[in-house]
Amino acid sequence: MNIPQSLINESREFFQNHKKELFLNRYGAPISARGITHNLKIYAEKCGIRKDVVHPHNFRHFFAIQFLKKNNNIALLADLLGHSNVNMTALYLRLSHSEQREAINNSVNW
């Protein structure tokens, strides 16, 4: 994975000097996975996004789809996501019914 050397150096220095958790809740305790999900749903609602479909893992899927649209390199995407093969990555890239219909409509020109 290509991580800029400056980011590696800064991260190494930061985490050597800071022993506390990076993300805390309003009580100063480490934020839990449930807390992250709860906050995402609050922000989703404020942005007019259906909160029932917002989950932390969905951002991974969203990233995968956007990355592939821009880079068209499923092997690199599989590597970035930590997948051992592209078959697992392909599961992330399934198109919705409306996206499938749009792809067909854009491909057919008769």
MMTF fields as JSON, N, C-alpha, C and O atoms, coordinates in Angstrom:
{
  "mmtfVersion": "1.0.0",
  "mmtfProducer": "UNKNOWN",
  "numBonds": 439,
  "numAtoms": 440,
  "numGroups": 110,
  "numChains": 1,
  "numModels": 1,
  "chainsPerModel": [1],
  "groupsPerChain": [110],
  "chainIdList": ["A"],
  "bondAtomList": [4, 2, 8, 6, 12, 10, 16, 14, 20, 18, 24, 22, 28, 26, 32, 30, 36, 34, 40, 38, 44, 42, 48, 46, 52, 50, 56, 54, 60, 58, 64, 62, 68, 66, 72, 70, 76, 74, 80, 78, 84, 82, 88, 86, 92, 90, 96, 94, 100, 98, 104, 102, 108, 106, 112, 110, 116, 114, 120, 118, 124, 122, 128, 126, 132, 130, 136, 134, 140, 138, 144, 142, 148, 146, 152, 150, 156, 154, 160, 158, 164, 162, 168, 166, 172, 170, 176, 174, 180, 178, 184, 182, 188, 186, 192, 190, 196, 194, 200, 198, 204, 202, 208, 206, 212, 210, 216, 214, 220, 218, 224, 222, 228, 226, 232, 230, 236, 234, 240, 238, 244, 242, 248, 246, 252, 250, 256, 254, 260, 258, 264, 262, 268, 266, 272, 270, 276, 274, 280, 278, 284, 282, 288, 286, 292, 290, 296, 294, 300, 298, 304, 302, 308, 306, 312, 310, 316, 314, 320, 318, 324, 322, 328, 326, 332, 330, 336, 334, 340, 338, 344, 342, 348, 346, 352, 350, 356, 354, 360, 358, 364, 362, 368, 366, 372, 370, 376, 374, 380, 378, 384, 382, 388, 386, 392, 390, 396, 394, 400, 398, 404, 402, 408, 406, 412, 410, 416, 414, 420, 418, 424, 422, 428, 426, 432, 430, 436, 434],
  "bondOrderList": [1, 1, 1, 1, 1, 1, 1, 1, 1, 1, 1, 1, 1, 1, 1, 1, 1, 1, 1, 1, 1, 1, 1, 1, 1, 1, 1, 1, 1, 1, 1, 1, 1, 1, 1, 1, 1, 1, 1, 1, 1, 1, 1, 1, 1, 1, 1, 1, 1, 1, 1, 1, 1, 1, 1, 1, 1, 1, 1, 1, 1, 1, 1, 1, 1, 1, 1, 1, 1, 1, 1, 1, 1, 1, 1, 1, 1, 1, 1, 1, 1, 1, 1, 1, 1, 1, 1, 1, 1, 1, 1, 1, 1, 1, 1, 1, 1, 1, 1, 1, 1, 1, 1, 1, 1, 1, 1, 1, 1],
  "groupList": [{"groupName": "MET", "atomNameList": ["N", "CA", "C", "O"], "elementList": ["N", "C", "C", "O"], "formalChargeList": [0, 0, 0, 0], "bondAtomList": [1, 0, 2, 1, 3, 2], "bondOrderList": [1, 1, 2], "singleLetterCode": "M", "chemCompType": "L-PEPTIDE LINKING"}, {"groupName": "ASN", "atomNameList": ["N", "CA", "C", "O"], "elementList": ["N", "C", "C", "O"], "formalChargeList": [0, 0, 0, 0], "bondAtomList": [1, 0, 2, 1, 3, 2], "bondOrderList": [1, 1, 2], "singleLetterCode": "N", "chemCompType": "L-PEPTIDE LINKING"}, {"groupName": "ILE", "atomNameList": ["N", "CA", "C", "O"], "elementList": ["N", "C", "C", "O"], "formalChargeList": [0, 0, 0, 0], "bondAtomList": [1, 0, 2, 1, 3, 2], "bondOrderList": [1, 1, 2], "singleLetterCode": "I", "chemCompType": "L-PEPTIDE LINKING"}, {"groupName": "PRO", "atomNameList": ["N", "CA", "C", "O"], "elementList": ["N", "C", "C", "O"], "formalChargeList": [0, 0, 0, 0], "bondAtomList": [1, 0, 2, 1, 3, 2], "bondOrderList": [1, 1, 2], "singleLetterCode": "P", "chemCompType": "L-PEPTIDE LINKING"}, {"groupName": "GLN", "atomNameList": ["N", "CA", "C", "O"], "elementList": ["N", "C", "C", "O"], "formalChargeList": [0, 0, 0, 0], "bondAtomList": [1, 0, 2, 1, 3, 2], "bondOrderList": [1, 1, 2], "singleLetterCode": "Q", "chemCompType": "L-PEPTIDE LINKING"}, {"groupName": "SER", "atomNameList": ["N", "CA", "C", "O"], "elementList": ["N", "C", "C", "O"], "formalChargeList": [0, 0, 0, 0], "bondAtomList": [1, 0, 2, 1, 3, 2], "bondOrderList": [1, 1, 2], "singleLetterCode": "S", "chemCompType": "L-PEPTIDE LINKING"}, {"groupName": "LEU", "atomNameList": ["N", "CA", "C", "O"], "elementList": ["N", "C", "C", "O"], "formalChargeList": [0, 0, 0, 0], "bondAtomList": [1, 0, 2, 1, 3, 2], "bondOrderList": [1, 1, 2], "singleLetterCode": "L", "chemCompType": "L-PEPTIDE LINKING"}, {"groupName": "GLU", "atomNameList": ["N", "CA", "C", "O"], "elementList": ["N", "C", "C", "O"], "formalChargeList": [0, 0, 0, 0], "bondAtomList": [1, 0, 2, 1, 3, 2], "bondOrderList": [1, 1, 2], "singleLetterCode": "E", "chemCompType": "L-PEPTIDE LINKING"}, {"groupName": "ARG", "atomNameList": ["N", "CA", "C", "O"], "elementList": ["N", "C", "C", "O"], "formalChargeList": [0, 0, 0, 0], "bondAtomList": [1, 0, 2, 1, 3, 2], "bondOrderList": [1, 1, 2], "singleLetterCode": "R", "chemCompType": "L-PEPTIDE LINKING"}, {"groupName": "PHE", "atomNameList": ["N", "CA", "C", "O"], "elementList": ["N", "C", "C", "O"], "formalChargeList": [0, 0, 0, 0], "bondAtomList": [1, 0, 2, 1, 3, 2], "bondOrderList": [1, 1, 2], "singleLetterCode": "F", "chemCompType": "L-PEPTIDE LINKING"}, {"groupName": "HIS", "atomNameList": ["N", "CA", "C", "O"], "elementList": ["N", "C", "C", "O"], "formalChargeList": [0, 0, 0, 0], "bondAtomList": [1, 0, 2, 1, 3, 2], "bondOrderList": [1, 1, 2], "singleLetterCode": "H", "chemCompType": "L-PEPTIDE LINKING"}, {"groupName": "LYS", "atomNameList": ["N", "CA", "C", "O"], "elementList": ["N", "C", "C", "O"], "formalChargeList": [0, 0, 0, 0], "bondAtomList": [1, 0, 2, 1, 3, 2], "bondOrderList": [1, 1, 2], "singleLetterCode": "K", "chemCompType": "L-PEPTIDE LINKING"}, {"groupName": "TYR", "atomNameList": ["N", "CA", "C", "O"], "elementList": ["N", "C", "C", "O"], "formalChargeList": [0, 0, 0, 0], "bondAtomList": [1, 0, 2, 1, 3, 2], "bondOrderList": [1, 1, 2], "singleLetterCode": "Y", "chemCompType": "L-PEPTIDE LINKING"}, {"groupName": "GLY", "atomNameList": ["N", "CA", "C", "O"], "elementList": ["N", "C", "C", "O"], "formalChargeList": [0, 0, 0, 0], "bondAtomList": [1, 0, 2, 1, 3, 2], "bondOrderList": [1, 1, 2], "singleLetterCode": "G", "chemCompType": "PEPTIDE LINKING"}, {"groupName": "ALA", "atomNameList": ["N", "CA", "C", "O"], "elementList": ["N", "C", "C", "O"], "formalChargeList": [0, 0, 0, 0], "bondAtomList": [1, 0, 2, 1, 3, 2], "bondOrderList": [1, 1, 2], "singleLetterCode": "A", "chemCompType": "L-PEPTIDE LINKING"}, {"groupName": "THR", "atomNameList": ["N", "CA", "C", "O"], "elementList": ["N", "C", "C", "O"], "formalChargeList": [0, 0, 0, 0], "bondAtomList": [1, 0, 2, 1, 3, 2], "bondOrderList": [1, 1, 2], "singleLetterCode": "T", "chemCompType": "L-PEPTIDE LINKING"}, {"groupName": "CYS", "atomNameList": ["N", "CA", "C", "O"], "elementList": ["N", "C", "C", "O"], "formalChargeList": [0, 0, 0, 0], "bondAtomList": [1, 0, 2, 1, 3, 2], "bondOrderList": [1, 1, 2], "singleLetterCode": "C", "chemCompType": "L-PEPTIDE LINKING"}, {"groupName": "ASP", "atomNameList": ["N", "CA", "C", "O"], "elementList": ["N", "C", "C", "O"], "formalChargeList": [0, 0, 0, 0], "bondAtomList": [1, 0, 2, 1, 3, 2], "bondOrderList": [1, 1, 2], "singleLetterCode": "D", "chemCompType": "L-PEPTIDE LINKING"}, {"groupName": "VAL", "atomNameList": ["N", "CA", "C", "O"], "elementList": ["N", "C", "C", "O"], "formalChargeList": [0, 0, 0, 0], "bondAtomList": [1, 0, 2, 1, 3, 2], "bondOrderList": [1, 1, 2], "singleLetterCode": "V", "chemCompType": "L-PEPTIDE LINKING"}, {"groupName": "TRP", "atomNameList": ["N", "CA", "C", "O"], "elementList": ["N", "C", "C", "O"], "formalChargeList": [0, 0, 0, 0], "bondAtomList": [1, 0, 2, 1, 3, 2], "bondOrderList": [1, 1, 2], "singleLetterCode": "W", "chemCompType": "L-PEPTIDE LINKING"}],
  "groupTypeList": [0, 1, 2, 3, 4, 5, 6, 2, 1, 7, 5, 8, 7, 9, 9, 4, 1, 10, 11, 11, 7, 6, 9, 6, 1, 8, 12, 13, 14, 3, 2, 5, 14, 8, 13, 2, 15, 10, 1, 6, 11, 2, 12, 14, 7, 11, 16, 13, 2, 8, 11, 17, 18, 18, 10, 3, 10, 1, 9, 8, 10, 9, 9, 14, 2, 4, 9, 6, 11, 11, 1, 1, 1, 2, 14, 6, 6, 14, 17, 6, 6, 13, 10, 5, 1, 18, 1, 0, 15, 14, 6, 12, 6, 8, 6, 5, 10, 5, 7, 4, 8, 7, 14, 2, 1, 1, 5, 18, 1, 19],
  "groupIdList": [1, 2, 3, 4, 5, 6, 7, 8, 9, 10, 11, 12, 13, 14, 15, 16, 17, 18, 19, 20, 21, 22, 23, 24, 25, 26, 27, 28, 29, 30, 31, 32, 33, 34, 35, 36, 37, 38, 39, 40, 41, 42, 43, 44, 45, 46, 47, 48, 49, 50, 51, 52, 53, 54, 55, 56, 57, 58, 59, 60, 61, 62, 63, 64, 65, 66, 67, 68, 69, 70, 71, 72, 73, 74, 75, 76, 77, 78, 79, 80, 81, 82, 83, 84, 85, 86, 87, 88, 89, 90, 91, 92, 93, 94, 95, 96, 97, 98, 99, 100, 101, 102, 103, 104, 105, 106, 107, 108, 109, 110],
  "secStructList": [7, 7, 7, 7, 2, 2, 2, 2, 2, 2, 2, 2, 2, 2, 2, 2, 2, 7, 7, 1, 7, 1, 1, 5, 7, 6, 6, 1, 1, 5, 7, 7, 2, 2, 2, 2, 2, 2, 2, 2, 2, 2, 2, 2, 2, 2, 6, 6, 7, 7, 4, 4, 4, 7, 7, 2, 2, 2, 2, 2, 2, 2, 2, 2, 2, 2, 2, 2, 2, 2, 2, 7, 7, 2, 2, 2, 2, 2, 2, 2, 2, 6, 7, 1, 1, 2, 2, 2, 2, 2, 2, 2, 6, 7, 7, 7, 2, 2, 2, 2, 2, 2, 2, 2, 2, 2, 2, 7, 7, 7],
  "xCoordList": [0.843, 0.0, 0.892, 1.875, 0.559, 1.359, 0.87, -0.125, 1.583, 1.284, 2.436, 3.596, 2.137, 3.221, 4.143, 3.677, 5.432, 6.412, 6.215, 6.407, 5.831, 5.616, 4.487, 4.567, 3.434, 2.327, 2.779, 2.393, 3.589, 4.113, 4.932, 4.763, 5.819, 6.678, 5.865, 6.096, 4.91, 4.083, 3.237, 3.084, 2.69, 1.86, 2.691, 2.271, 3.859, 4.738, 5.075, 5.006, 5.439, 5.778, 4.564, 4.677, 3.414, 2.204, 1.85, 1.592, 1.835, 1.392, 2.446, 2.112, 3.7, 4.713, 4.555, 4.827, 4.114, 4.005, 2.621, 2.477, 1.612, 0.246, -0.242, -0.486, -0.376, -0.784, -2.3, -2.82, -3.009, -4.458, -5.135, -4.54, -6.39, -7.182, -7.344, -7.344, -7.478, -7.583, -8.993, -9.151, -10.021, -11.406, -12.124, -12.208, -12.638, -13.314, -14.769, -15.133, -15.601, -16.997, -17.132, -16.132, -18.337, -18.544, -18.165, -18.051, -17.972, -17.582, -16.074, -15.579, -15.354, -13.911, -13.452, -12.258, -14.377, -14.035, -13.837, -14.33, -13.123, -12.955, -14.316, -15.204, -14.476, -15.75, -15.897, -14.946, -17.083, -17.346, -17.85, -18.214, -17.865, -18.416, -19.884, -20.354, -20.587, -21.995, -22.126, -23.048, -21.206, -21.216, -20.971, -21.592, -20.07, -19.803, -21.049, -21.427, -21.682, -22.909, -23.984, -24.66, -24.142, -25.143, -24.884, -25.804, -23.63, -23.284, -23.502, -23.984, -23.156, -23.374, -24.849, -25.199, -25.702, -27.142, -27.654, -28.534, -27.11, -27.487, -27.08, -27.878, -25.837, -25.354, -26.098, -26.374, -26.419, -27.165, -28.516, -28.926, -29.197, -30.516, -30.413, -31.263, -29.375, -29.174, -28.911, -29.234, -28.324, -27.996, -29.105, -28.965, -30.194, -31.291, -31.061, -31.667, -30.188, -29.91, -30.675, -30.728, -31.264, -32.013, -31.08, -30.112, -31.383, -30.487, -30.534, -29.618, -31.585, -31.667, -30.682, -30.44, -30.119, -29.163, -27.718, -26.799, -27.515, -26.165, -25.541, -26.038, -24.445, -23.673, -22.198, -21.871, -21.301, -19.877, -19.345, -18.562, -19.76, -19.233, -19.691, -19.027, -20.817, -21.287, -20.296, -20.205, -19.549, -18.547, -17.439, -16.872, -17.129, -16.134, -16.637, -15.89, -17.911, -18.51, -18.531, -18.2, -18.92, -18.982, -17.599, -17.462, -16.573, -15.209, -14.834, -14.274, -15.143, -14.78, -15.412, -14.745, -16.678, -17.375, -16.788, -16.53, -16.576, -16.032, -14.607, -14.247, -13.8, -12.427, -12.405, -11.644, -13.239, -13.25, -13.748, -13.234, -14.739, -15.235, -14.132, -14.049, -13.288, -12.243, -10.97, -10.294, -10.633, -9.348, -9.454, -8.486, -10.6, -10.835, -9.746, -9.31, -9.32, -8.268, -8.7, -8.41, -9.389, -9.936, -8.833, -9.007, -7.706, -6.6, -6.023, -5.754, -5.835, -5.34, -6.36, -5.994, -7.634, -8.681, -8.685, -8.8, -8.561, -8.519, -7.362, -7.504, -6.219, -5.051, -5.312, -4.984, -5.896, -6.186, -7.173, -7.061, -8.134, -9.136, -8.647, -9.316, -7.468, -6.912, -7.511, -7.462, -8.074, -8.658, -7.576, -6.667, -7.68, -6.679, -6.898, -5.974, -8.124, -8.374, -9.491, -10.233, -9.595, -10.557, -11.997, -12.927, -12.202, -13.571, -14.287, -15.469, -13.581, -14.174, -14.471, -15.516, -13.564, -13.752, -14.957, -15.691, -15.164, -16.292, -17.627, -18.578, -17.716, -18.957, -19.301, -20.477, -18.295, -18.499, -19.074, -19.666, -18.899, -19.161, -20.466, -20.71, -21.291, -22.581, -23.392, -23.512, -23.939, -24.741, -26.171, -26.695, -26.791, -28.202, -29.019, -28.501, -30.278, -31.164, -31.221, -31.164, -31.334, -31.407, -30.082, -30.081, -28.951, -27.648, -27.477, -26.895, -27.977, -27.917, -28.731, -28.276, -29.931, -30.79, -30.121, -30.154, -29.519, -28.845, -27.674, -27.468, -26.904, -25.77, -26.245, -25.621, -27.342, -27.893, -28.375, -28.083, -29.103, -29.617, -28.49, -28.62, -27.392, -26.259, -25.489, -24.803, -25.596, -24.867, -25.617, -25.004, -26.925, -27.751, -28.063, -28.609, -27.712, -27.937, -28.733, -28.561, -29.592, -30.41, -31.801, -32.63],
  "yCoordList": [-1.164, 0.0, 1.231, 1.284, 2.217, 3.423, 4.487, 5.167, 4.619, 5.658, 6.646, 6.24, 7.943, 8.929, 8.795, 8.644, 8.853, 8.695, 9.732, 9.435, 10.947, 11.992, 11.606, 11.884, 10.969, 10.524, 9.396, 9.348, 8.5, 7.411, 7.985, 7.583, 8.922, 9.521, 10.268, 10.108, 11.086, 11.847, 10.925, 11.168, 9.879, 8.938, 8.207, 8.052, 7.764, 7.05, 7.938, 7.497, 9.187, 10.122, 10.396, 10.399, 10.624, 10.926, 9.786, 10.018, 8.557, 7.435, 6.979, 6.281, 7.355, 7.064, 8.002, 7.62, 9.233, 10.244, 10.324, 10.919, 9.75, 9.825, 8.422, 7.609, 8.158, 6.822, 6.694, 5.585, 7.817, 7.778, 7.434, 7.518, 7.046, 6.744, 8.001, 9.116, 7.812, 8.932, 9.516, 10.733, 8.665, 9.12, 8.839, 7.695, 9.902, 9.787, 10.199, 10.985, 9.653, 10.076, 11.316, 11.847, 11.764, 13.004, 12.861, 13.865, 11.65, 11.425, 11.209, 10.976, 11.286, 11.111, 9.669, 9.391, 8.755, 7.338, 7.021, 7.75, 5.941, 5.572, 5.368, 4.743, 5.891, 5.744, 4.301, 3.693, 3.776, 2.391, 2.331, 3.351, 1.136, 0.95, 1.375, 1.975, 1.06, 1.457, 2.986, 3.546, 3.651, 5.112, 5.74, 6.744, 5.153, 5.651, 5.505, 6.431, 4.349, 4.123, 5.124, 5.685, 5.348, 6.299, 7.704, 8.37, 8.143, 9.476, 9.58, 10.603, 8.538, 8.553, 8.736, 9.469, 8.075, 8.176, 9.587, 10.091, 10.215, 11.601, 12.521, 13.342, 12.386, 13.235, 12.948, 13.863, 11.698, 11.337, 12.034, 12.606, 11.983, 12.614, 14.122, 14.704, 14.752, 16.194, 16.525, 17.62, 15.58, 15.792, 15.325, 15.412, 14.834, 14.367, 12.992, 12.64, 12.214, 10.848, 9.895, 10.087, 8.874, 7.896, 7.239, 6.573, 7.434, 6.905, 5.386, 4.78, 4.767, 3.306, 2.605, 1.407, 3.329, 2.709, 3.118, 2.668, 3.968, 4.451, 3.571, 3.492, 2.917, 2.077, 2.308, 2.586, 2.201, 2.428, 1.598, 2.098, 0.343, -0.522, -0.063, -0.346, 0.641, 1.148, 2.133, 2.251, 2.843, 3.77, 3.011, 3.519, 1.824, 0.981, 0.596, 0.643, 0.214, -0.117, 1.112, 1.028, 2.243, 3.484, 3.839, 4.201, 3.734, 4.002, 3.069, 3.508, 1.778, 0.793, 1.141, 1.099, 1.479, 1.814, 3.068, 3.099, 4.106, 5.359, 5.169, 5.712, 4.403, 4.147, 3.445, 3.823, 2.42, 1.66, 2.509, 2.39, 3.364, 4.245, 5.169, 5.448, 5.643, 6.6, 5.923, 6.456, 4.76, 4.125, 2.863, 2.481, 2.215, 1.026, -0.04, -0.674, -0.223, -1.195, -2.034, -1.688, -3.128, -3.948, -4.644, -4.903, -4.952, -5.594, -4.646, -5.058, -3.39, -2.403, -2.192, -2.102, -2.113, -1.936, -3.106, -2.898, -4.33, -5.505, -5.394, -5.722, -4.93, -4.757, -3.693, -3.894, -2.568, -1.488, -1.925, -1.509, -2.76, -3.225, -4.403, -4.826, -4.931, -6.048, -7.392, -8.331, -7.493, -8.756, -9.632, -9.134, -10.934, -11.847, -12.116, -12.533, -11.879, -12.034, -11.089, -10.557, -10.894, -9.926, -10.43, -9.637, -11.719, -12.226, -11.604, -11.274, -11.442, -10.801, -9.337, -8.817, -8.681, -7.278, -7.114, -6.132, -8.058, -7.978, -7.922, -7.322, -8.532, -8.481, -7.049, -6.703, -6.226, -4.829, -4.009, -2.952, -4.497, -3.676, -4.003, -3.523, -4.797, -5.117, -3.848, -3.028, -3.708, -2.527, -2.722, -3.836, -1.621, -1.675, -1.904, -1.791, -2.223, -2.468, -1.24, -1.371, -0.058, 1.159, 1.427, 1.913, 1.117, 1.29, 0.304, 0.647, -0.912, -1.896, -1.411, -1.489, -0.913, -0.422, 0.751, 0.824, 1.664, 2.811, 2.357, 2.892, 1.372, 0.859, 0.24, 0.431, -0.498, -1.099, -0.016, -0.063, 0.953, 2.039, 2.838, 3.283, 3.021, 3.762, 2.943, 3.507, 1.623, 0.752, 0.489, 0.253, 0.528, 0.231, 1.538, 2.471, 1.591, 2.842, 2.63, 3.39, 1.624, 1.439, 1.934, 1.855],
  "zCoordList": [0.0, 0.0, 0.0, 0.738, -0.818, -0.94, 0.03, -0.22, 1.135, 2.115, 2.061, 2.12, 1.948, 1.902, 3.12, 4.249, 2.879, 3.951, 5.045, 6.224, 4.664, 5.673, 6.627, 7.823, 6.107, 6.959, 7.881, 9.049, 7.36, 8.194, 9.341, 10.493, 9.027, 10.052, 11.101, 12.3, 10.653, 11.591, 12.455, 13.652, 11.868, 12.626, 13.669, 14.815, 13.268, 14.19, 15.389, 16.537, 15.114, 16.187, 17.08, 18.306, 16.463, 17.231, 18.179, 19.36, 17.671, 18.493, 19.5, 20.457, 19.306, 20.321, 21.506, 22.645, 21.241, 22.29, 22.927, 23.995, 22.307, 22.824, 23.153, 22.261, 24.409, 24.852, 24.981, 25.104, 24.955, 25.118, 23.797, 22.722, 23.916, 22.732, 21.889, 22.411, 20.601, 19.674, 19.633, 19.545, 19.694, 19.605, 20.92, 21.366, 21.529, 22.813, 22.686, 21.812, 23.578, 23.608, 24.494, 24.977, 24.7, 25.467, 26.936, 27.64, 27.407, 28.797, 28.943, 30.046, 27.833, 27.859, 27.777, 27.888, 27.584, 27.433, 25.952, 25.092, 25.65, 24.232, 23.576, 24.157, 22.376, 21.675, 21.201, 20.709, 21.355, 20.967, 19.527, 18.941, 18.975, 17.626, 17.605, 16.638, 18.666, 18.758, 18.794, 18.202, 19.488, 19.55, 18.188, 17.841, 17.42, 16.065, 15.206, 14.487, 15.28, 14.51, 14.906, 14.044, 16.193, 16.69, 16.135, 15.66, 16.2, 15.689, 14.186, 13.7, 13.451, 11.999, 11.668, 10.743, 12.42, 12.174, 12.477, 11.779, 13.503, 13.816, 12.669, 12.217, 12.195, 11.097, 9.802, 9.026, 9.568, 8.361, 8.353, 7.343, 9.477, 9.569, 9.328, 8.655, 9.876, 9.673, 8.207, 7.747, 7.476, 6.062, 5.126, 3.906, 5.682, 4.847, 4.249, 3.237, 4.869, 4.417, 5.326, 6.541, 4.728, 5.529, 6.542, 6.174, 7.81, 8.841, 8.958, 9.514, 8.442, 8.525, 7.586, 7.732, 6.635, 5.708, 5.99, 5.305, 6.993, 7.298, 8.383, 9.506, 8.018, 8.932, 8.607, 7.453, 9.583, 9.301, 8.135, 7.327, 8.043, 6.981, 5.593, 4.596, 5.53, 4.235, 3.625, 2.403, 4.482, 3.954, 3.236, 2.27, 3.687, 3.016, 1.627, 0.65, 1.552, 0.255, -0.653, -1.836, -0.092, -0.868, -1.415, -2.584, -0.564, -1.012, -2.157, -3.161, -2.006, -3.031, -4.373, -5.407, -4.356, -5.605, -6.233, -7.436, -5.425, -5.955, -6.471, -7.516, -5.745, -6.167, -7.512, -8.403, -7.662, -8.913, -10.076, -11.188, -9.838, -10.901, -11.402, -12.599, -10.495, -10.87, -11.368, -12.248, -10.819, -11.131, -11.972, -12.631, -11.963, -12.783, -12.592, -13.553, -11.344, -11.055, -9.85, -8.705, -10.121, -9.03, -8.239, -7.048, -8.872, -8.155, -7.106, -5.978, -7.469, -6.509, -5.396, -4.224, -5.758, -4.755, -3.773, -2.566, -4.278, -3.402, -2.418, -1.24, -2.906, -2.051, -0.987, 0.183, -1.384, -0.436, 0.644, 1.798, 0.271, 1.229, 2.069, 3.012, 1.714, 2.465, 2.101, 2.896, 0.909, 0.457, -0.162, -0.827, 0.061, -0.486, -1.97, -2.669, -2.456, -3.891, -4.329, -3.503, -5.631, -6.164, -6.084, -6.23, -5.857, -5.737, -4.545, -4.634, -3.435, -2.263, -2.574, -2.185, -3.267, -3.627, -4.535, -4.423, -5.424, -6.356, -5.621, -6.122, -4.452, -3.672, -3.266, -3.15, -3.052, -2.672, -3.819, -3.601, -5.023, -6.198, -6.901, -8.008, -6.285, -6.896, -7.076, -6.166, -8.259, -8.567, -8.092, -8.082, -7.698, -7.336, -8.604, -9.715, -8.432, -9.574, -10.486, -11.709, -9.895, -10.719, -11.431, -12.562, -10.784, -11.427, -12.576, -13.606, -12.41, -13.49, -14.685, -15.826, -14.421, -15.496, -16.22, -17.449, -15.461, -16.071, -16.942, -18.031, -16.466, -17.24, -18.547, -19.59, -18.492, -19.712, -20.66, -21.855, -20.145, -20.986, -21.632, -22.772, -20.914, -21.471, -22.499, -23.351, -22.43, -23.349, -24.647, -25.688, -24.584, -25.758, -26.479, -25.89, -27.754, -28.493, -29.778, -30.731, -29.828, -31.016, -30.803, -31.71]
}
